[in-house]
Coordinates of C-alpha atoms and ligand atoms in Angstrom, one line a residue:
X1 CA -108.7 8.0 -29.4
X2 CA -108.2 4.2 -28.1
X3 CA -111.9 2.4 -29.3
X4 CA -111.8 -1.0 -27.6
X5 CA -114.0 -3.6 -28.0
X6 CA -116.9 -5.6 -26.1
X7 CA -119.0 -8.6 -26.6
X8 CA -122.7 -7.7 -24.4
X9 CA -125.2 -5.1 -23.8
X10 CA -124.0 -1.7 -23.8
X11 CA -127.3 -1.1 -21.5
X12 CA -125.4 -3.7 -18.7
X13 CA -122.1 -1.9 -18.3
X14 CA -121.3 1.0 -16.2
X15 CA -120.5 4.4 -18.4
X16 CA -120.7 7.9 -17.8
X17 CA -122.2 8.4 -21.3
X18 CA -123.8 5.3 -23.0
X19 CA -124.8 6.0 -26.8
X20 CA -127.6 3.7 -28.0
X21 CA -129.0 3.5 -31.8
X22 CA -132.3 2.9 -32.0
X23 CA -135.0 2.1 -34.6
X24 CA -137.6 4.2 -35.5
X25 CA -140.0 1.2 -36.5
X26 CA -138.8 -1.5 -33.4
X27 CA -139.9 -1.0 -30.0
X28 CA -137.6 0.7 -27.4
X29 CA -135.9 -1.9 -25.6
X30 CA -138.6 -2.2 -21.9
X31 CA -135.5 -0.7 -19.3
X32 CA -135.0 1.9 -21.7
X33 CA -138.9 2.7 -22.8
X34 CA -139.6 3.6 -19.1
X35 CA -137.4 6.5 -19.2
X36 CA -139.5 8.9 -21.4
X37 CA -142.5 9.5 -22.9
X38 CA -142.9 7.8 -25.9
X39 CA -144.3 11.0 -28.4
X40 CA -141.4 12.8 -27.2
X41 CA -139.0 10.1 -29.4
X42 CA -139.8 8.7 -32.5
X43 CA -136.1 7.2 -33.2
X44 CA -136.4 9.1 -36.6
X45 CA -132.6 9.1 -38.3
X46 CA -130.7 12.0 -36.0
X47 CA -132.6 12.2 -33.5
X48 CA -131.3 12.8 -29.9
X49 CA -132.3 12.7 -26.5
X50 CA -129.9 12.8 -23.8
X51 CA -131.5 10.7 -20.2
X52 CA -130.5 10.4 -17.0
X53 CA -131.4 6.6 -16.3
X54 CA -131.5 6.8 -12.4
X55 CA -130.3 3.0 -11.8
X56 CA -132.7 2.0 -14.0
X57 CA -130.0 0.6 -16.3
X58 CA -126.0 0.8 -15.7
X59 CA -125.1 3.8 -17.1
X60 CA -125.0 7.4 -15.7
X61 CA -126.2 9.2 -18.8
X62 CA -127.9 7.6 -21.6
X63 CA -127.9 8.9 -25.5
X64 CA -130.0 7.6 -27.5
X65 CA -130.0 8.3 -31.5
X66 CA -131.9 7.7 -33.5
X67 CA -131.3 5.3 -36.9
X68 CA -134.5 5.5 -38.6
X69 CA -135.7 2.5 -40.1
X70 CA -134.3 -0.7 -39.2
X71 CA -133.8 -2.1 -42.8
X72 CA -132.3 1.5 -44.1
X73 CA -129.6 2.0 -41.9
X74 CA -126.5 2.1 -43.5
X75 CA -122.7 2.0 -42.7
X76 CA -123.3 5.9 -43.1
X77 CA -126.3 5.9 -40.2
X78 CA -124.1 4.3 -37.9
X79 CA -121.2 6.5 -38.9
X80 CA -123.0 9.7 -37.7
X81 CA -124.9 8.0 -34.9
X82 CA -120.8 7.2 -33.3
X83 CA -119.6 11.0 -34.3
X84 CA -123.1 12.5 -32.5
X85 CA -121.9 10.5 -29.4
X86 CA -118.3 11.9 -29.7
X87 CA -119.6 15.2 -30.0
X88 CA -122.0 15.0 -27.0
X89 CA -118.9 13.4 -24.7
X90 CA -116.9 16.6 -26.0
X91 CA -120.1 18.9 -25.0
X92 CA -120.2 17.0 -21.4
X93 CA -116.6 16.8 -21.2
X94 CA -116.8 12.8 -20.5
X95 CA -113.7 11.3 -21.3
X96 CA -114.9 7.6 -22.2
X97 CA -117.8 6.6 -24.2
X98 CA -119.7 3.3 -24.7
X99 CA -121.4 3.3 -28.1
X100 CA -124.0 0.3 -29.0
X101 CA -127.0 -0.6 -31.5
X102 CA -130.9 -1.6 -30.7
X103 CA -131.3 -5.2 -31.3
X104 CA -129.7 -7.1 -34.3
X105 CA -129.0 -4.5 -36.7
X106 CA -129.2 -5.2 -40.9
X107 CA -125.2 -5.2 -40.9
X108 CA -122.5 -7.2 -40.4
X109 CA -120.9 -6.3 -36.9
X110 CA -117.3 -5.8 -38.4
X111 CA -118.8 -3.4 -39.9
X112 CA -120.9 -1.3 -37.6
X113 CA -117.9 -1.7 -35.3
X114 CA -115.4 0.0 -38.4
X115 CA -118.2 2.6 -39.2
X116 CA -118.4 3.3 -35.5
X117 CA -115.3 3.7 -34.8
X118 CA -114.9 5.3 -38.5
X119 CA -118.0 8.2 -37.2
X120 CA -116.3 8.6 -33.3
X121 CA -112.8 9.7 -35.2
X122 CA -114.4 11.9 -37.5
X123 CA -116.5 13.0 -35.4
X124 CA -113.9 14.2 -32.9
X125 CA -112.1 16.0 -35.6
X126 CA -110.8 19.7 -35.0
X127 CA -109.1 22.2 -36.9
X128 CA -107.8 24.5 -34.9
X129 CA -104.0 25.2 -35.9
X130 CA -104.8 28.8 -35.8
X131 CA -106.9 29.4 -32.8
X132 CA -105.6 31.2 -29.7
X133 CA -107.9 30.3 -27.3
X134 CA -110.3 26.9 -27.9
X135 CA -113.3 26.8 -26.4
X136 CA -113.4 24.2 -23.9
X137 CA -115.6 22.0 -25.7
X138 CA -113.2 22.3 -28.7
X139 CA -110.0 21.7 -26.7
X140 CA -111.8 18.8 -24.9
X141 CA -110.6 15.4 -26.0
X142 CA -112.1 12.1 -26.0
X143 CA -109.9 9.6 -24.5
X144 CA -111.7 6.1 -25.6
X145 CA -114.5 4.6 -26.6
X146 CA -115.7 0.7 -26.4
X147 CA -118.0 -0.4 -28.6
X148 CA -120.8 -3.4 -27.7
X149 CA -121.3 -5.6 -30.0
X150 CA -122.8 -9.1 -30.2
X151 CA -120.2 -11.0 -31.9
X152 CA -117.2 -12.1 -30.2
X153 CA -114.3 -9.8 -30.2
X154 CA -111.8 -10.9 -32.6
X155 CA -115.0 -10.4 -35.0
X156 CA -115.0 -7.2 -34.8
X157 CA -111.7 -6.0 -33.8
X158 CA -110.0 -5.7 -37.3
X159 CA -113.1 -3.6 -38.4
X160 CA -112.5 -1.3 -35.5
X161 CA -108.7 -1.2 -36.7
X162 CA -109.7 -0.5 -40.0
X163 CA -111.7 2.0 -39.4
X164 CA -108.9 4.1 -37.4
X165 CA -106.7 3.2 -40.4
X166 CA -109.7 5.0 -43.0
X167 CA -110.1 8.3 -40.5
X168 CA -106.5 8.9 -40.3
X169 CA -106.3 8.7 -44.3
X170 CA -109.2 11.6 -44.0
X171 CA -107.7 13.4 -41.2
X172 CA -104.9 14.0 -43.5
X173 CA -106.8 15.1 -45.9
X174 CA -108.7 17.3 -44.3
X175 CA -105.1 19.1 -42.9
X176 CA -104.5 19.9 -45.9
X177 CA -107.3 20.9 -47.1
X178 CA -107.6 23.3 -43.9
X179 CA -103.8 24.6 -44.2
X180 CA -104.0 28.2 -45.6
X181 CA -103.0 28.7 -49.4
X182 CA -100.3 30.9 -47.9
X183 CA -98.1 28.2 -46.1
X184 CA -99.9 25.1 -47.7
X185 CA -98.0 25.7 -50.9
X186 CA -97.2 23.9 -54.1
X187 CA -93.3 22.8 -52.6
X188 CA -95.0 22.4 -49.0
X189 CA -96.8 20.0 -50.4
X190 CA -93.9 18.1 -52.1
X191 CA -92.9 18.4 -48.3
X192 CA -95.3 16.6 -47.1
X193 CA -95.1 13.8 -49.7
X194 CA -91.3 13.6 -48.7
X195 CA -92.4 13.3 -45.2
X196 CA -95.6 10.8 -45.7
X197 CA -93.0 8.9 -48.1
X198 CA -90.2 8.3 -45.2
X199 CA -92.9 7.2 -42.4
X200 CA -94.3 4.5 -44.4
X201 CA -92.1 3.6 -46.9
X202 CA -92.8 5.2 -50.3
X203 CA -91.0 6.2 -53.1
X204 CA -91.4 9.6 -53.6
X205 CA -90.2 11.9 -56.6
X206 CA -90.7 15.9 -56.3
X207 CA -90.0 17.7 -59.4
X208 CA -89.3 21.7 -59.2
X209 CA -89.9 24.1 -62.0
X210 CA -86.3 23.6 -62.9
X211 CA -86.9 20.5 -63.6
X212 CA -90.3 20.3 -65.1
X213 CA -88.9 22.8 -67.2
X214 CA -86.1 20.3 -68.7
X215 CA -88.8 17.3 -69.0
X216 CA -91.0 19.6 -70.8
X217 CA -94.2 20.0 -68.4
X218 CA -95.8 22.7 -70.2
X219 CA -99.4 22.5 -68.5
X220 CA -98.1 22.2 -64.9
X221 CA -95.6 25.2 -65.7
X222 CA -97.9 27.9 -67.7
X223 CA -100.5 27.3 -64.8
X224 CA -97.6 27.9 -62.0
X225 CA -96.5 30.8 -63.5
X226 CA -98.3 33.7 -62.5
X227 CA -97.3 32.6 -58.8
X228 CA -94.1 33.4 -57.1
X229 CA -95.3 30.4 -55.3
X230 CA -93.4 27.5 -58.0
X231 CA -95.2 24.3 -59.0
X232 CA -94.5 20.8 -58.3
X233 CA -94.8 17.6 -60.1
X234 CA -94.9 14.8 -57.1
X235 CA -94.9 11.1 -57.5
X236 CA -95.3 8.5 -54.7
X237 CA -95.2 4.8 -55.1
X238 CA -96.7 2.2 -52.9
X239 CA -95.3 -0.9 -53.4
X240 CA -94.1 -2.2 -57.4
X241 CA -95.5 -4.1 -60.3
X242 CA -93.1 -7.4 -59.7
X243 CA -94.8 -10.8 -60.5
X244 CA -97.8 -9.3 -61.8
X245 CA -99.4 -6.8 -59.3
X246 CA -101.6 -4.7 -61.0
X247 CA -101.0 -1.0 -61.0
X248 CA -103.0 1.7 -60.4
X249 CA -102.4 5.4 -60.5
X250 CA -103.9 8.3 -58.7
X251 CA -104.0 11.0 -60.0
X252 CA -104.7 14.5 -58.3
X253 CA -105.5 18.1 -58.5
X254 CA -103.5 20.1 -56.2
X255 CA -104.1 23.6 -57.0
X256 CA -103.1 25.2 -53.7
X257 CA -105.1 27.8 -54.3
X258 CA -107.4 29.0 -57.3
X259 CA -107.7 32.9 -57.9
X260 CA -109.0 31.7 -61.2
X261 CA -106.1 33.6 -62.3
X262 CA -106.3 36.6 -65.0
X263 CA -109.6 35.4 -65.7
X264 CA -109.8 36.2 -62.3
X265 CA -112.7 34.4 -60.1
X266 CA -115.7 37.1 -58.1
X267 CA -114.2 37.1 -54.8
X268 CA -117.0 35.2 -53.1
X269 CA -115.8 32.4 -55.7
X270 CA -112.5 32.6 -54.2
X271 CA -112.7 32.5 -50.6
X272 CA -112.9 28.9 -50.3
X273 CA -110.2 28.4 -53.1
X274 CA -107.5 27.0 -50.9
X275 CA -109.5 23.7 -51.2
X276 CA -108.6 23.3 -54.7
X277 CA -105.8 21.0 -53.5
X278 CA -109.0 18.0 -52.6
X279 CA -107.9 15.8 -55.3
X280 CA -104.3 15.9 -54.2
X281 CA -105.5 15.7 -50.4
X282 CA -107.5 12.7 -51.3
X283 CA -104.4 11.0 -52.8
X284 CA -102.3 11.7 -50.0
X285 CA -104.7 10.4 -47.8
X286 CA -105.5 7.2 -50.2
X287 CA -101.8 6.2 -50.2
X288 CA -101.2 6.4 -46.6
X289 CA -104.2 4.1 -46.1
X290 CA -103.3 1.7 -48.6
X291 CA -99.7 0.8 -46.9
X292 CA -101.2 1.2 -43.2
X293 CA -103.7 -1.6 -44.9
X294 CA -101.0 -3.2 -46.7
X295 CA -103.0 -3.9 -49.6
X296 CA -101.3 -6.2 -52.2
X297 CA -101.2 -3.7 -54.8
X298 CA -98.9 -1.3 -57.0
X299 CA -100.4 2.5 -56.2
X300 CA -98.7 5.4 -57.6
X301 CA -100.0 8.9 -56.6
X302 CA -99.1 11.6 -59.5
X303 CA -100.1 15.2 -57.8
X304 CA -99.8 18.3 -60.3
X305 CA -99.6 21.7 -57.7
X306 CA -99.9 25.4 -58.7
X307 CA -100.7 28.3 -57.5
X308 CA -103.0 29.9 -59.8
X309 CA -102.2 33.5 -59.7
X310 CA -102.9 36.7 -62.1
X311 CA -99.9 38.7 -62.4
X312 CA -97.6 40.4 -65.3
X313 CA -95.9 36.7 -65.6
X314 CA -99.6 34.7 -65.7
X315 CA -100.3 32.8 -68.8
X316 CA -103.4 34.8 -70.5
X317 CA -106.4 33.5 -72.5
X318 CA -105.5 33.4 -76.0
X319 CA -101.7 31.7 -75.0
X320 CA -101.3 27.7 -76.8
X321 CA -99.9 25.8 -74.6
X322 CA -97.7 22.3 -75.2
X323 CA -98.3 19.9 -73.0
X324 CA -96.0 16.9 -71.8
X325 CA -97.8 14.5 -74.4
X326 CA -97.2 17.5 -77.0
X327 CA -100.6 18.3 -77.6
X328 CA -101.1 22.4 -77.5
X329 CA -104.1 23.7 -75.7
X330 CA -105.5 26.9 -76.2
X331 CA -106.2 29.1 -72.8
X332 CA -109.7 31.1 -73.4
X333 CA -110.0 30.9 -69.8
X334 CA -107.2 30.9 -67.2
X335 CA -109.5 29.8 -64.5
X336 CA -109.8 26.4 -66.2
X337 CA -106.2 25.5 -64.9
X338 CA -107.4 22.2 -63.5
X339 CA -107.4 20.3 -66.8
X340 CA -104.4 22.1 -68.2
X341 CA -102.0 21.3 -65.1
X342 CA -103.7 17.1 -65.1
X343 CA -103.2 16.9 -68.8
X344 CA -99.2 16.7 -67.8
X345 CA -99.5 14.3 -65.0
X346 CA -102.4 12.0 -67.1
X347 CA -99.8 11.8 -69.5
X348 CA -96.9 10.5 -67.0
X349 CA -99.6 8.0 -65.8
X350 CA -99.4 5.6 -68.8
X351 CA -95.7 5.5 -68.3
X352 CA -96.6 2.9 -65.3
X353 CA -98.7 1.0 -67.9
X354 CA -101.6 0.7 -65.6
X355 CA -104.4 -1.7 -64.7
X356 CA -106.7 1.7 -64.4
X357 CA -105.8 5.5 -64.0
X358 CA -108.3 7.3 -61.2
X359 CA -108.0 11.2 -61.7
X360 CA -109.7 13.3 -58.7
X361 CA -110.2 16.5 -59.0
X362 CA -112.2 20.5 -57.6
X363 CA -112.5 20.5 -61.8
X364 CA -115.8 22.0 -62.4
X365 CA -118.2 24.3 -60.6
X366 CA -120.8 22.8 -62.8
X367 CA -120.7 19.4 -61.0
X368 CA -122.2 21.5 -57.9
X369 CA -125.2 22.5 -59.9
X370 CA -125.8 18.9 -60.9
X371 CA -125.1 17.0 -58.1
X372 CA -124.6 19.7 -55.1
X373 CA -122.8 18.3 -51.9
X374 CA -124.2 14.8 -51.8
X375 CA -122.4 12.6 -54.7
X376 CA -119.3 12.7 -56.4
X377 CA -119.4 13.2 -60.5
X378 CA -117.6 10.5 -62.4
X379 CA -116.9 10.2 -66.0
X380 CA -115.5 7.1 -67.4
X381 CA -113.8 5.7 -70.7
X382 CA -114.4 1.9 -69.4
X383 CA -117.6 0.7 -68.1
X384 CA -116.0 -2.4 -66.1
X385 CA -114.0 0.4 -64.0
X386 CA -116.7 2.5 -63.6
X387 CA -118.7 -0.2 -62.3
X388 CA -116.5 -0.7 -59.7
X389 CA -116.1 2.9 -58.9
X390 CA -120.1 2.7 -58.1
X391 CA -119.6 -0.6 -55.8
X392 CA -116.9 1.3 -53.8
X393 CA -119.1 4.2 -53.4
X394 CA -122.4 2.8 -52.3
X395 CA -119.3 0.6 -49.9
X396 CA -118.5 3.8 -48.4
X397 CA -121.5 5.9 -49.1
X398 CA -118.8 8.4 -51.4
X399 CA -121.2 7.8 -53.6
X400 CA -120.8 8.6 -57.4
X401 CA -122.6 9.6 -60.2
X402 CA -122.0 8.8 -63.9
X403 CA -122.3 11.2 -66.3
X404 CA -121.4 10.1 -70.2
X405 CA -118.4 10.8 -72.4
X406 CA -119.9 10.7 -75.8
X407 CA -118.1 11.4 -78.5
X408 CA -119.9 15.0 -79.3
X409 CA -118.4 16.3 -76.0
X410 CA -115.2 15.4 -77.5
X411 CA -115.9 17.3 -80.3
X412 CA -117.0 20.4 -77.8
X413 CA -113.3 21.1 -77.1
X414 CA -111.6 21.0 -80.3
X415 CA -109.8 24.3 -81.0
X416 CA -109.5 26.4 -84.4
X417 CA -105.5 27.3 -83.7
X418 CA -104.7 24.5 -81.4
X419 CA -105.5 20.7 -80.6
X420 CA -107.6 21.2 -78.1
X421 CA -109.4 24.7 -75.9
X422 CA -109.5 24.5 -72.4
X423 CA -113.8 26.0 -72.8
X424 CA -116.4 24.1 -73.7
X425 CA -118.9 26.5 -72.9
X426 CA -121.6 26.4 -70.0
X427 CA -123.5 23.4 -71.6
X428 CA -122.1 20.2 -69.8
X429 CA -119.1 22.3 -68.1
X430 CA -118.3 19.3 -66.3
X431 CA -118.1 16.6 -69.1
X432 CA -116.5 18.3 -71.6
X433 CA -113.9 18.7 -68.8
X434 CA -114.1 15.4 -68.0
X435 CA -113.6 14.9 -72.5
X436 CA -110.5 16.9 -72.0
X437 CA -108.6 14.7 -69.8
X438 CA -109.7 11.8 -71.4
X439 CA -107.8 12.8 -74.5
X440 CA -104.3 12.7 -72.3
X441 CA -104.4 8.5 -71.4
X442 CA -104.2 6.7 -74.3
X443 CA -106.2 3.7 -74.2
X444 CA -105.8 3.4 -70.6
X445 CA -108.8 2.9 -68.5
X446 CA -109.4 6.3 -66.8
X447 CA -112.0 7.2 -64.3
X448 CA -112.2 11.0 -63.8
X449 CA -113.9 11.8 -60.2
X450 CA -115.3 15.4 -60.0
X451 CA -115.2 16.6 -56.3
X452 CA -115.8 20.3 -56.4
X453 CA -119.2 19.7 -54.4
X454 CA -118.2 17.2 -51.9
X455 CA -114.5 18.0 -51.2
X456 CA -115.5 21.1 -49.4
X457 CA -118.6 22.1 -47.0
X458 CA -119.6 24.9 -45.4
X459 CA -122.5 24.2 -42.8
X460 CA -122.1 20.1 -42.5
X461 CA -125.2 18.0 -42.9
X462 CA -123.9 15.1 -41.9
X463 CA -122.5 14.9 -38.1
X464 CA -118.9 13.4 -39.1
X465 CA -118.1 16.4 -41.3
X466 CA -117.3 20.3 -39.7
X467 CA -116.9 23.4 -41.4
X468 CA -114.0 23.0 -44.4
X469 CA -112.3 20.6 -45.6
X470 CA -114.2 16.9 -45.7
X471 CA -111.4 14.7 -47.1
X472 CA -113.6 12.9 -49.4
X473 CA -112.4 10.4 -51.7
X474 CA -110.0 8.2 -49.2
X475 CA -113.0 6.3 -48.0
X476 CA -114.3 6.0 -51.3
X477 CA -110.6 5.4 -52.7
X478 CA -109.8 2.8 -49.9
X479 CA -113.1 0.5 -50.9
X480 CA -112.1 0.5 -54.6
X481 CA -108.6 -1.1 -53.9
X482 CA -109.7 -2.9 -51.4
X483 CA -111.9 -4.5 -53.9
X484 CA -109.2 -4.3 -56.7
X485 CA -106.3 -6.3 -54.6
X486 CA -109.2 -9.0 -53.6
X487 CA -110.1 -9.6 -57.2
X488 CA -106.8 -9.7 -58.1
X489 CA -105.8 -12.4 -55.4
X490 CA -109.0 -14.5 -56.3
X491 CA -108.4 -14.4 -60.3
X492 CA -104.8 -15.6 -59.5
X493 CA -105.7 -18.5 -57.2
X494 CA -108.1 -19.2 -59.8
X495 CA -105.3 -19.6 -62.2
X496 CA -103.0 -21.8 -60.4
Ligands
BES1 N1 -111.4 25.1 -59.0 C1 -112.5 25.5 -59.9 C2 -113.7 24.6 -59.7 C3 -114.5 24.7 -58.4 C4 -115.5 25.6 -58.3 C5 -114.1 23.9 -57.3 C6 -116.2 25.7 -57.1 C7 -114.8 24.0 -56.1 C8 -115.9 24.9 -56.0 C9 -112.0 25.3 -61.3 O1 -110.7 25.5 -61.5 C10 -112.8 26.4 -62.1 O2 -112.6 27.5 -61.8 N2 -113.5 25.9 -63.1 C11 -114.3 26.8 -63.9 C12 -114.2 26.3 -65.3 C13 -114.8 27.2 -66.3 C14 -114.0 28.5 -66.4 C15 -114.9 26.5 -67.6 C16 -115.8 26.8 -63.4 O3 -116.2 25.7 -63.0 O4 -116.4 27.8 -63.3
ZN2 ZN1 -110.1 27.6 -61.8
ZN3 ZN1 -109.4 25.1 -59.9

């Protein structure tokens, strides 16, 4: 979609669908109040009504959301206030939209403008690779949109840009998330890393099981091998460490999809298993934002891809497994491959001798029963990372939640016949999980990111998400680097 930009009143310039927030606790501008009764709209957060204006004001059909109170609303208000007004263009089948906000609203307008033009992207997002027919709503596209905003237009172009930049990252995502376990396998996915590698530049490395066999990855392998479907080690660089740029490594889950294996998962558990690839997806879709951006960084991307599959070649509870680092893990439950395949590619992070490792992962069904669908659980081994982690998700509203990493959960996971079991037990499923991987970094700052409730949703709540995958963790990615590479700069001006 082109979003251009506008310095005025939104309520002044001729549109076939103007979309205006408004405040639930600030008077309706007058031109606008004398279109409709005022207890029919209370401007409460998501709430719609769709006017005809008459000539009353410029435009032909007037949408006005509600943003609930003034002072709460939040680069995620205005988000779904610009994906409501793609969705109601797609419902009309109008082309162009003009999007605006009530008065002066409690954000900067670079960043309204990004976080509209961040909700109008999203919002417009469709999977349907595998449809015959589209309805007509769902075929319909949405050529452009122009956002009104007060400050001049220079202002608040970049944040537009940048906003396009952040909903392609989670459009990729998503795409793979939505791709079917069948085609969207482990060596696809190596594919697509080839392919996202040429287009912008990255240096990308796929190992196949040959050759994860010779370098002695015995997580990724004894996960992969119940699948005829073979595993992947991928690596993609973003830049390089000359002159002191600090490098960071991501690190993802890319189980392409999860039967839980010969421990084998209730098939309810299953159907949505393809989206075990999240933390992968989410790395993808970080990387290609972080060279669109151009962020003054080293990023490397380490994906780990199975398929995990129960069949007479399946690794079974009760095998030890030796790991890259040489550390065995006892299987007592094949369906907690996550851990076992990262434990490789954790390993190969600290060969980078990073400024911080983030690992994001589907890891733990547990995290869904703490947290459900509305934060991210994060487990830490440094404070000043995970600090940071927090900043970028209250920047992006991925927010995170911190759960500890005491020193009994360690001891949780300690095995009687090898260094480590891949069970804890149902008590604090998703920190002893979190333990586990901790134990594969050295002293490397690490920040584990559980997504197994947020990387997926089946009836969205919020109106920038639909029905699969939600490509969470680019956003959320994109602020903590963004962060990282200005620190960086300021600490080195500082020094000379
Ligand atoms: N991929 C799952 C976790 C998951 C569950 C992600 C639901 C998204 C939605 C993971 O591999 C898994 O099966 N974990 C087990 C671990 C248990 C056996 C210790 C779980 O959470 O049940
Ligand atoms: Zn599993
Ligand atoms: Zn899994």
């Amino acid at each position: 979609m082109e979003i251009k930009v506008k310095t005025g009143n939104v309520l002044q310039e001729p549109s076939d669908l103007c979309m205006l927030g408004v405040y639930e606790d600030t008077p309706l501008p007058p031109e606008v109040a004398g279109l409709l009764e005022p207890r029919d709209f209370s401007g409460r957060f998501k709430q719609t009504v769709l006017l005809y204006p008459r000539g009353a004001i410029a435009p032909r059909r007037l949408l006005l959301v509600g943003l609930g109170k003034h002072d709460a609303v939040s680069v995620d208000s205005i988000r779904q206030a610009g994906a409501l007004a793609v969705r109601e263009a797609q419902a009309l089948q109008v082309p162009a939209v003009t999007v605006g906000v009530q008065g002066d609203a409690p954000l900067a307008p670079a960043l309204i403008a990004r976080s509209f033009a961040e909700g109008m992207e999203l919002g417009a997002y469709r999977y349907h690779v595998y449809r015959t027919a589209p309805s007509p709503e769902h075929a319909f596209v949405v050529e452009s949109a122009t956002v009104y905003s007060r400050a001049s237009a220079e202002e608040v172009r970049d944040g537009i840009a940048t906003g396009q930049t952040i909903a392609r990252g989670v459009t990729l995502a998503r795409d793979l998330v939505n791709g079917p376990g069948y085609t969207m396998t482990p060596a696809r996915l190596g594919e697509e890393a080839l392919e996202l590698g040429k287009r912008l530049g990255l240096a990308v490395t796929v190992l196949d099981e040959a050759q994860l066999t010779e370098q002695g990855f015995g997580g990724i392998l004894a996960v992969g091998k119940g699948s005829m479907n073979e595993p992947r080690f991928i690596v993609m660089e973003y830049g390089s460490a000359s002159d002191g740029t600090p490098t960071i490594c991501l690190v993802g889950k890319g189980l392409t999809f999860d039967s839980g294996g010969l421990s084998l998962k209730p098939a309810e558990a299953m159907e949505t298993m393809k989206s075990d690839m999240g933390g992968a997806a989410a790395v993808f879709g970080a990387l290609q934002v972080a060279a669109e951006l151009g962020l003054p960084l080293h990023v490397v991307g380490l994906i780990a891809s199975a398929e995990n599959m129960p069949s007479s070649t399946a690794y079974r509870p009760g095998d030890i497994v030796r790991t890259l680092s040489g550390k065995t893990i006892e299987v007592l439950n094949t369906d907690a491959e996550g851990r076992i395949i990262l434990s490789d590619a954790l390993f190969y992070a600290q060969r980078y001798e990073p400024s911080a490792i983030v690992n994001l992962a589907t890891l733990t069904g547990a995290i869904i029963i703490a947290l459900g669908p509305h934060a991210i659980g994060m487990m830490s081994t440094d404070q000043a990372l995970a600090d940071r982690m927090i900043r970028a998700g209250e920047a992006s509203h991925e927010r995170v939640w911190q759960l500890p990493l005491w020193d009994e959960y360690h001891e949780m996971i300690k095995s009687e016949v090898a260094d480590l079991k891949n069970l804890g037990g149902r008590p604090a499923g998703s920190i002893t999980a979190g333990a586990f991987l901790a134990a594969f970094v050295g002293d490397y700052p690490l920040v584990h990111l559980d997504i197994a409730g947020t990387a997926w949703v089946d009836k969205p709540s919020k109106a920038y998400h639909v029905h699969g995958g939600t490509g969470v963790g680019v956003h959320l990615l994109t602020e903590f680097l963004s962060e990282y590479a200005q620190d960086k700069r300021a600490l080195a001006a500082a020094a000379g």
